[in-house]
Amino acid sequence: MNQYYEQLLPYLERNHAYQAALALFSWDSETLAPLSAAEQTATYVGILSEEAYHVLTCDEIQHLLKKLSSPKEQDSLTVSEKAVVRLLVKEYEKLSCIPAKEYREFSELCAAAHPIYCRAKQCGTFEDFAPTLEKLIDYTRRFASYRAKKGEDLYNILLNDYEEGFTTDVLDDFFTKVRDALVPLIKKVTAKNDTINKDYNTGYYPPEIQSGFCRFLAGYLGFDFNKGVIAESEHPFTTSLHNHDVRITNHFYDDNLESAMFSLIHETGHALYEMGVEDAISGTPAGSSMSMGMHESQSRFYENMIGRSKEFWEPLFPKLKDTYPDELAHVSLDDFIAGINKAEPGPIRTEADELTYPLHILIRYELEKEIFAGNCKVSDLPDLWAKKYEEYLGITPKDASEGVLQDIHWAMGNFGYFPSYAIGSAIAAQLYDYLTGRMPLSDYLKEGNLVPIREYLRDHIHKYGAVYPTNELLKQVTGEDFNPDYYIRYLTDKYTKLYHL
Amino acid sequence: MNQYYEQLLPYLERNHAYQAALALFSWDSETLAPLSAAEQTATYVGILSEEAYHVLTCDEIQHLLKKLSSPKEQDSLTVSEKAVVRLLVKEYEKLSCIPAKEYREFSELCAAAHPIYCRAKQCGTFEDFAPTLEKLIDYTRRFASYRAKKGEDLYNILLNDYEEGFTTDVLDDFFTKVRDALVPLIKKVTAKNDTINKDYNTGYYPPEIQSGFCRFLAGYLGFDFNKGVIAESEHPFTTSLHNHDVRITNHFYDDNLESAMFSLIHETGHALYEMGVEDAISGTPAGSSMSMGMHESQSRFYENMIGRSKEFWEPLFPKLKDTYPDELAHVSLDDFIAGINKAEPGPIRTEADELTYPLHILIRYELEKEIFAGNCKVSDLPDLWAKKYEEYLGITPKDASEGVLQDIHWAMGNFGYFPSYAIGSAIAAQLYDYLTGRMPLSDYLKEGNLVPIREYLRDHIHKYGAVYPTNELLKQVTGEDFNPDYYIRYLTDKYTKLYHL
């Protein structure tokens, strides 16, 4: 092993311990911690974040990264080691221009924002959260400006943290295509919405029965319960301490069959990525800094391309009917498949169907651009939000809980994150097109044989973690760059067929 | 505020964040973490422990503690600040003579020992755990020898970590009294054991019903669910990150009514102590380093003096019968009270009744003394264990799970801890005697009014956390030093009456 790389290892190890502790505090806060603990937890998070900051920005790291970036030393590094160095340099450049004190303050603010956000959302009162949101935006803008080269767009800097290479130029093109193709398609679909009946979805579905079925589904998809756990939280999410400790959450509504089931499939898609990371890179930045778009491609692939297909449900539907014999007594497989794919504009992103989903993202993208261009004040957000929802989806949120407060991301200080959801959906469609040409996907699903699909994804995507940037990995797998045409075509074909347009 | 004390605060804060992270990892491992995560968790624990070690032993801390220990500076400190300094000096002296590398190795070993211990216990194979136990003992002996003054007994050093002032001299006296009084009493009780029937205890008690009743009981006793949570684990325990984040666990057996119920009452006693610590000292050593004996006195007080009294159950028994109408149909309150107090020698400490319990501790105390005097090899432990159980309790464990492997303490590197369980029981009896003279305890219990009892304990014990050493606090409350005669008298009177001896 390269001597400088070897000297780097204790720093990686310490950073990993801090990141794991932070992930555990975050998981714990969302799933179990007593309400009253939040304030003190924010202090812990601030302290541990600052310690991690010091590890990642210390002089020794700077010295080692400089050495390891030289062509001479690069030659002696493995592909994974190069990726670790690349990702550490990126992180070093991001962090080292932020003063430690500000970094800690921001970390504390993010942790402290959580209960404030939750209360405001519960009451639907945007003004209770607005001052905190303003602070979060101020810090984010200031941190981005520390890093900005002359004339560089601040929002592009944020986007780059979640998805390398997907600048506003790329995203403007992408979202224009999405808007131009989907807004008229949604109008046509909405006009024929009566043709699909999904009343079955709002029967009585006891949470403990849902929980059991979801646990079965997770195992069916390949979730390894020796390396992971499932818990409950207000909103479903996935977190990972390392490849042998991957955690997903779910939320059960007793009057909704689909919500928890598709959340589970979605989060399992994320979990399979995390569990599939090779041992050799797990715990290093190359095993944990996967791009958000690539991550979302895996969850969307499982949720939509696999989980909403008729083939997937063919072997499973009898079991589902057995689980809810009364509610599903008169529902056929075809009814069910039409129902789970029904598209209907609604106010909430996380409950959106596959077709309207990207427009929720488009709206957030446009708003974030405005915020960081300085064209939009925090107090303007609820009105702007309502205007765009009306324009793109014909929807008016009834209050802030249904509108600008619905998502937790900004409260976590995550700006520039949302676009990766749409990128992920588009990558999922591109991968799906490629995979259907590589293997008898439909037959596997009909046979209830998920293994070849999961193994293929593991061998070609999961095991590499964050070793390759999204576009490079995508090209490596499919032979092609990111191409949103697959996504547009997939949605157009699917919904044209489903609604006999 | 004293300037040196002020300079100490950031170190206290950092140490607190590390201790909280370590507590959270430990809680998580016991309650939820996937099995396969254990190895990596041990590494995190090693790293975070080493970081905490560095905070507590750095030159600045040494300098500040030296200043703050001088009579001049002591004069300007509050009582709590003095306690913080005293406890930090104790910790500094304990840690600073251990090399950092060895400290981390030991922390990792303790975390790694957990799954090894669990597997060995499950299989009942002591030899699978023996090599790990040997390492744990070696480290503990080595660390104690680093701290030993010339001629100082190593076991006394360990005892002092859990309970200041309770040396082997004090404990030899204490346990001699216990043995002399209780061994003959147990023989008499055992001879009349047929007179109490507790068949009701082994009916069918669905865990979810037990869980609901236990949750009710916790609230009844004063557990604040805004500041605490209850989860499940193999063995019940309490942990606390700070006074607003206190966690207890329980374990439900569907064929045992009492086990979970009395575990819950016991752990709630611990939790009330932790929740009652004043905000001003929470998170400092004065709010978290309570002596194990004083802690156990609170749990035992609630479990035995309160929880096994007829007065406590008078208002609750109808609810208990409603909860389990079939199983308890023909059980009267008097039957139930006799049943929950029935004494019967058995192999397992945690399932022992109030009367035989201290003999389980006596056995562990004698073995630990032998181990650290160098008179006993690890491989001898199972036989010695069996011999002592036969001698004191007339019991032969059927295998190591029921014998030397039953308790997790040694696997956690906790040697010298066990005696505090018996000390705690004795303090509980002393407090009980005092309290019955201070307030109409029986009437409060009959009225279902737990508040005055809890408030008294909070005002006189809980709020002080670890500000005063056990004996000082006890004298402050009761006007008397530790006096085991109360305990002997309490048990003798209670069991003489219960069995009509």
mmCIF file of N, CA, C and O in Angstrom, chain A residues 186 198 201 256 258-259 262-263 266 296 300 303-304 308 339-364 389 393 395 406-407 421 425 487 491 494-495:
data_model
loop_
_atom_site.group_PDB
_atom_site.id
_atom_site.type_symbol
_atom_site.label_atom_id
_atom_site.label_comp_id
_atom_site.label_asym_id
_atom_site.label_seq_id
_atom_site.Cartn_x
_atom_site.Cartn_y
_atom_site.Cartn_z
ATOM 1 N N ILE A 186 -50.291 14.692 -18.440
ATOM 2 C CA ILE A 186 -51.053 14.657 -17.186
ATOM 3 C C ILE A 186 -52.476 15.192 -17.409
ATOM 4 O O ILE A 186 -53.446 14.652 -16.865
ATOM 5 N N LYS A 198 -59.797 2.841 -7.613
ATOM 6 C CA LYS A 198 -58.912 2.254 -6.598
ATOM 7 C C LYS A 198 -59.477 2.446 -5.185
ATOM 8 O O LYS A 198 -58.731 2.702 -4.236
ATOM 9 N N ASN A 201 -58.042 0.866 -1.901
ATOM 10 C CA ASN A 201 -56.875 1.382 -1.181
ATOM 11 C C ASN A 201 -57.218 2.005 0.161
ATOM 12 O O ASN A 201 -56.354 2.123 1.025
ATOM 13 N N ASN A 256 -54.856 3.048 4.541
ATOM 14 C CA ASN A 256 -54.152 3.156 3.272
ATOM 15 C C ASN A 256 -53.295 1.905 3.062
ATOM 16 O O ASN A 256 -52.371 1.646 3.838
ATOM 17 N N GLU A 258 -51.514 1.131 0.145
ATOM 18 C CA GLU A 258 -50.329 1.284 -0.708
ATOM 19 C C GLU A 258 -49.179 2.034 -0.054
ATOM 20 O O GLU A 258 -48.007 1.731 -0.300
ATOM 21 N N SER A 259 -49.515 3.032 0.736
ATOM 22 C CA SER A 259 -48.482 3.949 1.223
ATOM 23 C C SER A 259 -47.283 3.211 1.813
ATOM 24 O O SER A 259 -46.150 3.360 1.353
ATOM 25 N N PHE A 262 -45.408 0.620 -0.747
ATOM 26 C CA PHE A 262 -44.486 1.168 -1.749
ATOM 27 C C PHE A 262 -43.340 1.953 -1.105
ATOM 28 O O PHE A 262 -42.247 2.006 -1.659
ATOM 29 N N SER A 263 -43.577 2.501 0.066
ATOM 30 C CA SER A 263 -42.459 3.096 0.805
ATOM 31 C C SER A 263 -41.430 2.017 1.132
ATOM 32 O O SER A 263 -40.224 2.215 0.994
ATOM 33 N N HIS A 266 -39.497 1.052 -1.924
ATOM 34 C CA HIS A 266 -38.589 2.156 -2.242
ATOM 35 C C HIS A 266 -37.354 2.132 -1.326
ATOM 36 O O HIS A 266 -36.213 2.129 -1.789
ATOM 37 N N GLU A 296 -31.136 7.225 -5.665
ATOM 38 C CA GLU A 296 -32.571 7.298 -5.940
ATOM 39 C C GLU A 296 -32.939 6.430 -7.143
ATOM 40 O O GLU A 296 -34.069 5.926 -7.221
ATOM 41 N N ARG A 300 -36.115 3.998 -6.905
ATOM 42 C CA ARG A 300 -37.197 4.196 -7.892
ATOM 43 C C ARG A 300 -37.342 2.978 -8.795
ATOM 44 O O ARG A 300 -38.439 2.618 -9.196
ATOM 45 N N GLU A 303 -39.177 0.521 -6.698
ATOM 46 C CA GLU A 303 -40.541 0.952 -6.400
ATOM 47 C C GLU A 303 -41.424 0.926 -7.651
ATOM 48 O O GLU A 303 -42.537 0.388 -7.616
ATOM 49 N N ASN A 304 -40.923 1.511 -8.745
ATOM 50 C CA ASN A 304 -41.787 1.717 -9.908
ATOM 51 C C ASN A 304 -41.637 0.657 -10.992
ATOM 52 O O ASN A 304 -42.627 0.036 -11.387
ATOM 53 N N ARG A 308 -44.323 -1.793 -9.366
ATOM 54 C CA ARG A 308 -45.646 -1.470 -9.911
ATOM 55 C C ARG A 308 -45.957 -2.255 -11.182
ATOM 56 O O ARG A 308 -46.902 -1.934 -11.912
ATOM 57 N N GLY A 339 -54.800 0.230 -10.361
ATOM 58 C CA GLY A 339 -54.923 1.095 -9.186
ATOM 59 C C GLY A 339 -53.589 1.620 -8.708
ATOM 60 O O GLY A 339 -53.435 2.821 -8.440
ATOM 61 N N ILE A 340 -52.602 0.742 -8.602
ATOM 62 C CA ILE A 340 -51.311 1.196 -8.058
ATOM 63 C C ILE A 340 -50.552 2.063 -9.053
ATOM 64 O O ILE A 340 -49.559 2.687 -8.674
ATOM 65 N N ASN A 341 -51.037 2.109 -10.277
ATOM 66 C CA ASN A 341 -50.388 2.970 -11.261
ATOM 67 C C ASN A 341 -51.203 4.212 -11.619
ATOM 68 O O ASN A 341 -50.751 5.043 -12.419
ATOM 69 N N LYS A 342 -52.389 4.307 -11.044
ATOM 70 C CA LYS A 342 -53.260 5.447 -11.333
ATOM 71 C C LYS A 342 -52.532 6.770 -11.057
ATOM 72 O O LYS A 342 -51.850 6.898 -10.036
ATOM 73 N N ALA A 343 -52.672 7.712 -11.980
ATOM 74 C CA ALA A 343 -52.013 9.014 -11.800
ATOM 75 C C ALA A 343 -53.051 10.075 -11.497
ATOM 76 O O ALA A 343 -54.079 10.165 -12.175
ATOM 77 N N GLU A 344 -52.778 10.864 -10.483
ATOM 78 C CA GLU A 344 -53.729 11.867 -10.043
ATOM 79 C C GLU A 344 -52.978 12.995 -9.382
ATOM 80 O O GLU A 344 -52.318 12.770 -8.363
ATOM 81 N N PRO A 345 -53.026 14.202 -9.924
ATOM 82 C CA PRO A 345 -52.296 15.304 -9.288
ATOM 83 C C PRO A 345 -52.765 15.499 -7.857
ATOM 84 O O PRO A 345 -53.968 15.453 -7.585
ATOM 85 N N GLY A 346 -51.806 15.665 -6.947
ATOM 86 C CA GLY A 346 -52.134 15.898 -5.537
ATOM 87 C C GLY A 346 -51.097 16.842 -4.955
ATOM 88 O O GLY A 346 -50.083 17.126 -5.602
ATOM 89 N N PRO A 347 -51.326 17.322 -3.750
ATOM 90 C CA PRO A 347 -50.418 18.327 -3.209
ATOM 91 C C PRO A 347 -49.104 17.762 -2.657
ATOM 92 O O PRO A 347 -48.130 18.496 -2.548
ATOM 93 N N ILE A 348 -49.069 16.454 -2.300
ATOM 94 C CA ILE A 348 -47.938 15.920 -1.527
ATOM 95 C C ILE A 348 -46.977 15.108 -2.406
ATOM 96 O O ILE A 348 -47.375 14.105 -3.002
ATOM 97 N N ARG A 349 -45.731 15.528 -2.418
ATOM 98 C CA ARG A 349 -44.718 14.854 -3.230
ATOM 99 C C ARG A 349 -44.595 13.368 -2.903
ATOM 100 O O ARG A 349 -44.603 12.520 -3.795
ATOM 101 N N THR A 350 -44.457 13.064 -1.591
ATOM 102 C CA THR A 350 -44.161 11.672 -1.236
ATOM 103 C C THR A 350 -45.322 10.734 -1.536
ATOM 104 O O THR A 350 -45.147 9.524 -1.553
ATOM 105 N N GLU A 351 -46.514 11.285 -1.738
ATOM 106 C CA GLU A 351 -47.649 10.421 -2.079
ATOM 107 C C GLU A 351 -47.955 10.454 -3.574
ATOM 108 O O GLU A 351 -48.939 9.862 -4.023
ATOM 109 N N ALA A 352 -47.103 11.167 -4.313
ATOM 110 C CA ALA A 352 -47.388 11.331 -5.741
ATOM 111 C C ALA A 352 -47.152 10.040 -6.504
ATOM 112 O O ALA A 352 -46.311 9.228 -6.146
ATOM 113 N N ASP A 353 -47.928 9.867 -7.552
ATOM 114 C CA ASP A 353 -47.717 8.757 -8.465
ATOM 115 C C ASP A 353 -46.489 9.037 -9.317
ATOM 116 O O ASP A 353 -45.949 10.129 -9.335
ATOM 117 N N GLU A 354 -46.145 7.993 -10.097
ATOM 118 C CA GLU A 354 -44.930 8.049 -10.909
ATOM 119 C C GLU A 354 -44.964 9.173 -11.953
ATOM 120 O O GLU A 354 -43.934 9.756 -12.276
ATOM 121 N N LEU A 355 -46.147 9.455 -12.465
ATOM 122 C CA LEU A 355 -46.256 10.418 -13.565
ATOM 123 C C LEU A 355 -46.161 11.867 -13.089
ATOM 124 O O LEU A 355 -45.474 12.690 -13.711
ATOM 125 N N THR A 356 -46.863 12.174 -12.004
ATOM 126 C CA THR A 356 -46.861 13.582 -11.557
ATOM 127 C C THR A 356 -45.639 13.890 -10.687
ATOM 128 O O THR A 356 -45.310 15.059 -10.478
ATOM 129 N N TYR A 357 -44.983 12.865 -10.194
ATOM 130 C CA TYR A 357 -43.870 13.055 -9.273
ATOM 131 C C TYR A 357 -42.825 14.075 -9.750
ATOM 132 O O TYR A 357 -42.462 14.995 -9.012
ATOM 133 N N PRO A 358 -42.324 13.950 -10.979
ATOM 134 C CA PRO A 358 -41.232 14.870 -11.377
ATOM 135 C C PRO A 358 -41.648 16.335 -11.383
ATOM 136 O O PRO A 358 -40.786 17.208 -11.257
ATOM 137 N N LEU A 359 -42.946 16.607 -11.500
ATOM 138 C CA LEU A 359 -43.363 18.019 -11.485
ATOM 139 C C LEU A 359 -43.248 18.602 -10.077
ATOM 140 O O LEU A 359 -42.966 19.801 -9.920
ATOM 141 N N HIS A 360 -43.429 17.772 -9.071
ATOM 142 C CA HIS A 360 -43.176 18.234 -7.699
ATOM 143 C C HIS A 360 -41.712 18.656 -7.549
ATOM 144 O O HIS A 360 -41.392 19.627 -6.873
ATOM 145 N N ILE A 361 -40.853 17.908 -8.198
ATOM 146 C CA ILE A 361 -39.408 18.203 -8.110
ATOM 147 C C ILE A 361 -39.081 19.466 -8.909
ATOM 148 O O ILE A 361 -38.298 20.325 -8.467
ATOM 149 N N LEU A 362 -39.671 19.547 -10.090
ATOM 150 C CA LEU A 362 -39.479 20.742 -10.924
ATOM 151 C C LEU A 362 -39.798 22.005 -10.122
ATOM 152 O O LEU A 362 -39.045 22.989 -10.152
ATOM 153 N N ILE A 363 -40.900 21.987 -9.397
ATOM 154 C CA ILE A 363 -41.305 23.160 -8.610
ATOM 155 C C ILE A 363 -40.248 23.509 -7.566
ATOM 156 O O ILE A 363 -39.839 24.664 -7.424
ATOM 157 N N ARG A 364 -39.749 22.498 -6.855
ATOM 158 C CA ARG A 364 -38.722 22.756 -5.843
ATOM 159 C C ARG A 364 -37.432 23.266 -6.484
ATOM 160 O O ARG A 364 -36.741 24.134 -5.936
ATOM 161 N N TYR A 389 -47.813 25.274 -8.048
ATOM 162 C CA TYR A 389 -48.652 24.070 -7.979
ATOM 163 C C TYR A 389 -49.896 24.222 -8.838
ATOM 164 O O TYR A 389 -50.346 23.275 -9.481
ATOM 165 N N LEU A 393 -49.746 21.603 -11.797
ATOM 166 C CA LEU A 393 -50.548 20.438 -11.397
ATOM 167 C C LEU A 393 -52.019 20.758 -11.167
ATOM 168 O O LEU A 393 -52.806 19.856 -10.865
ATOM 169 N N ILE A 395 -53.304 22.371 -8.687
ATOM 170 C CA ILE A 395 -53.549 22.030 -7.277
ATOM 171 C C ILE A 395 -53.318 23.275 -6.418
ATOM 172 O O ILE A 395 -52.374 24.026 -6.666
ATOM 173 N N GLN A 406 -44.167 20.697 3.583
ATOM 174 C CA GLN A 406 -44.368 19.249 3.519
ATOM 175 C C GLN A 406 -43.083 18.438 3.583
ATOM 176 O O GLN A 406 -43.076 17.319 4.098
ATOM 177 N N ASP A 407 -41.983 18.974 3.079
ATOM 178 C CA ASP A 407 -40.736 18.204 3.034
ATOM 179 C C ASP A 407 -39.754 18.664 4.104
ATOM 180 O O ASP A 407 -39.617 19.850 4.381
ATOM 181 N N TYR A 421 -33.838 13.582 -7.004
ATOM 182 C CA TYR A 421 -34.980 12.670 -7.061
ATOM 183 C C TYR A 421 -35.446 12.452 -8.493
ATOM 184 O O TYR A 421 -35.790 11.339 -8.893
ATOM 185 N N SER A 425 -35.092 9.112 -10.926
ATOM 186 C CA SER A 425 -36.188 8.471 -11.662
ATOM 187 C C SER A 425 -35.803 8.266 -13.124
ATOM 188 O O SER A 425 -36.108 7.230 -13.723
ATOM 189 N N TYR A 487 -36.619 8.160 -19.972
ATOM 190 C CA TYR A 487 -37.607 8.443 -18.915
ATOM 191 C C TYR A 487 -38.904 8.973 -19.516
ATOM 192 O O TYR A 487 -40.004 8.493 -19.210
ATOM 193 N N LEU A 491 -42.489 6.911 -19.465
ATOM 194 C CA LEU A 491 -43.727 7.417 -18.867
ATOM 195 C C LEU A 491 -44.818 7.583 -19.913
ATOM 196 O O LEU A 491 -45.988 7.252 -19.688
ATOM 197 N N LYS A 494 -46.106 4.115 -20.976
ATOM 198 C CA LYS A 494 -46.826 3.450 -19.884
ATOM 199 C C LYS A 494 -48.208 4.064 -19.691
ATOM 200 O O LYS A 494 -49.207 3.336 -19.596
ATOM 201 N N TYR A 495 -48.257 5.387 -19.656
ATOM 202 C CA TYR A 495 -49.537 6.025 -19.351
ATOM 203 C C TYR A 495 -50.463 6.105 -20.559
ATOM 204 O O TYR A 495 -51.685 6.112 -20.407
#
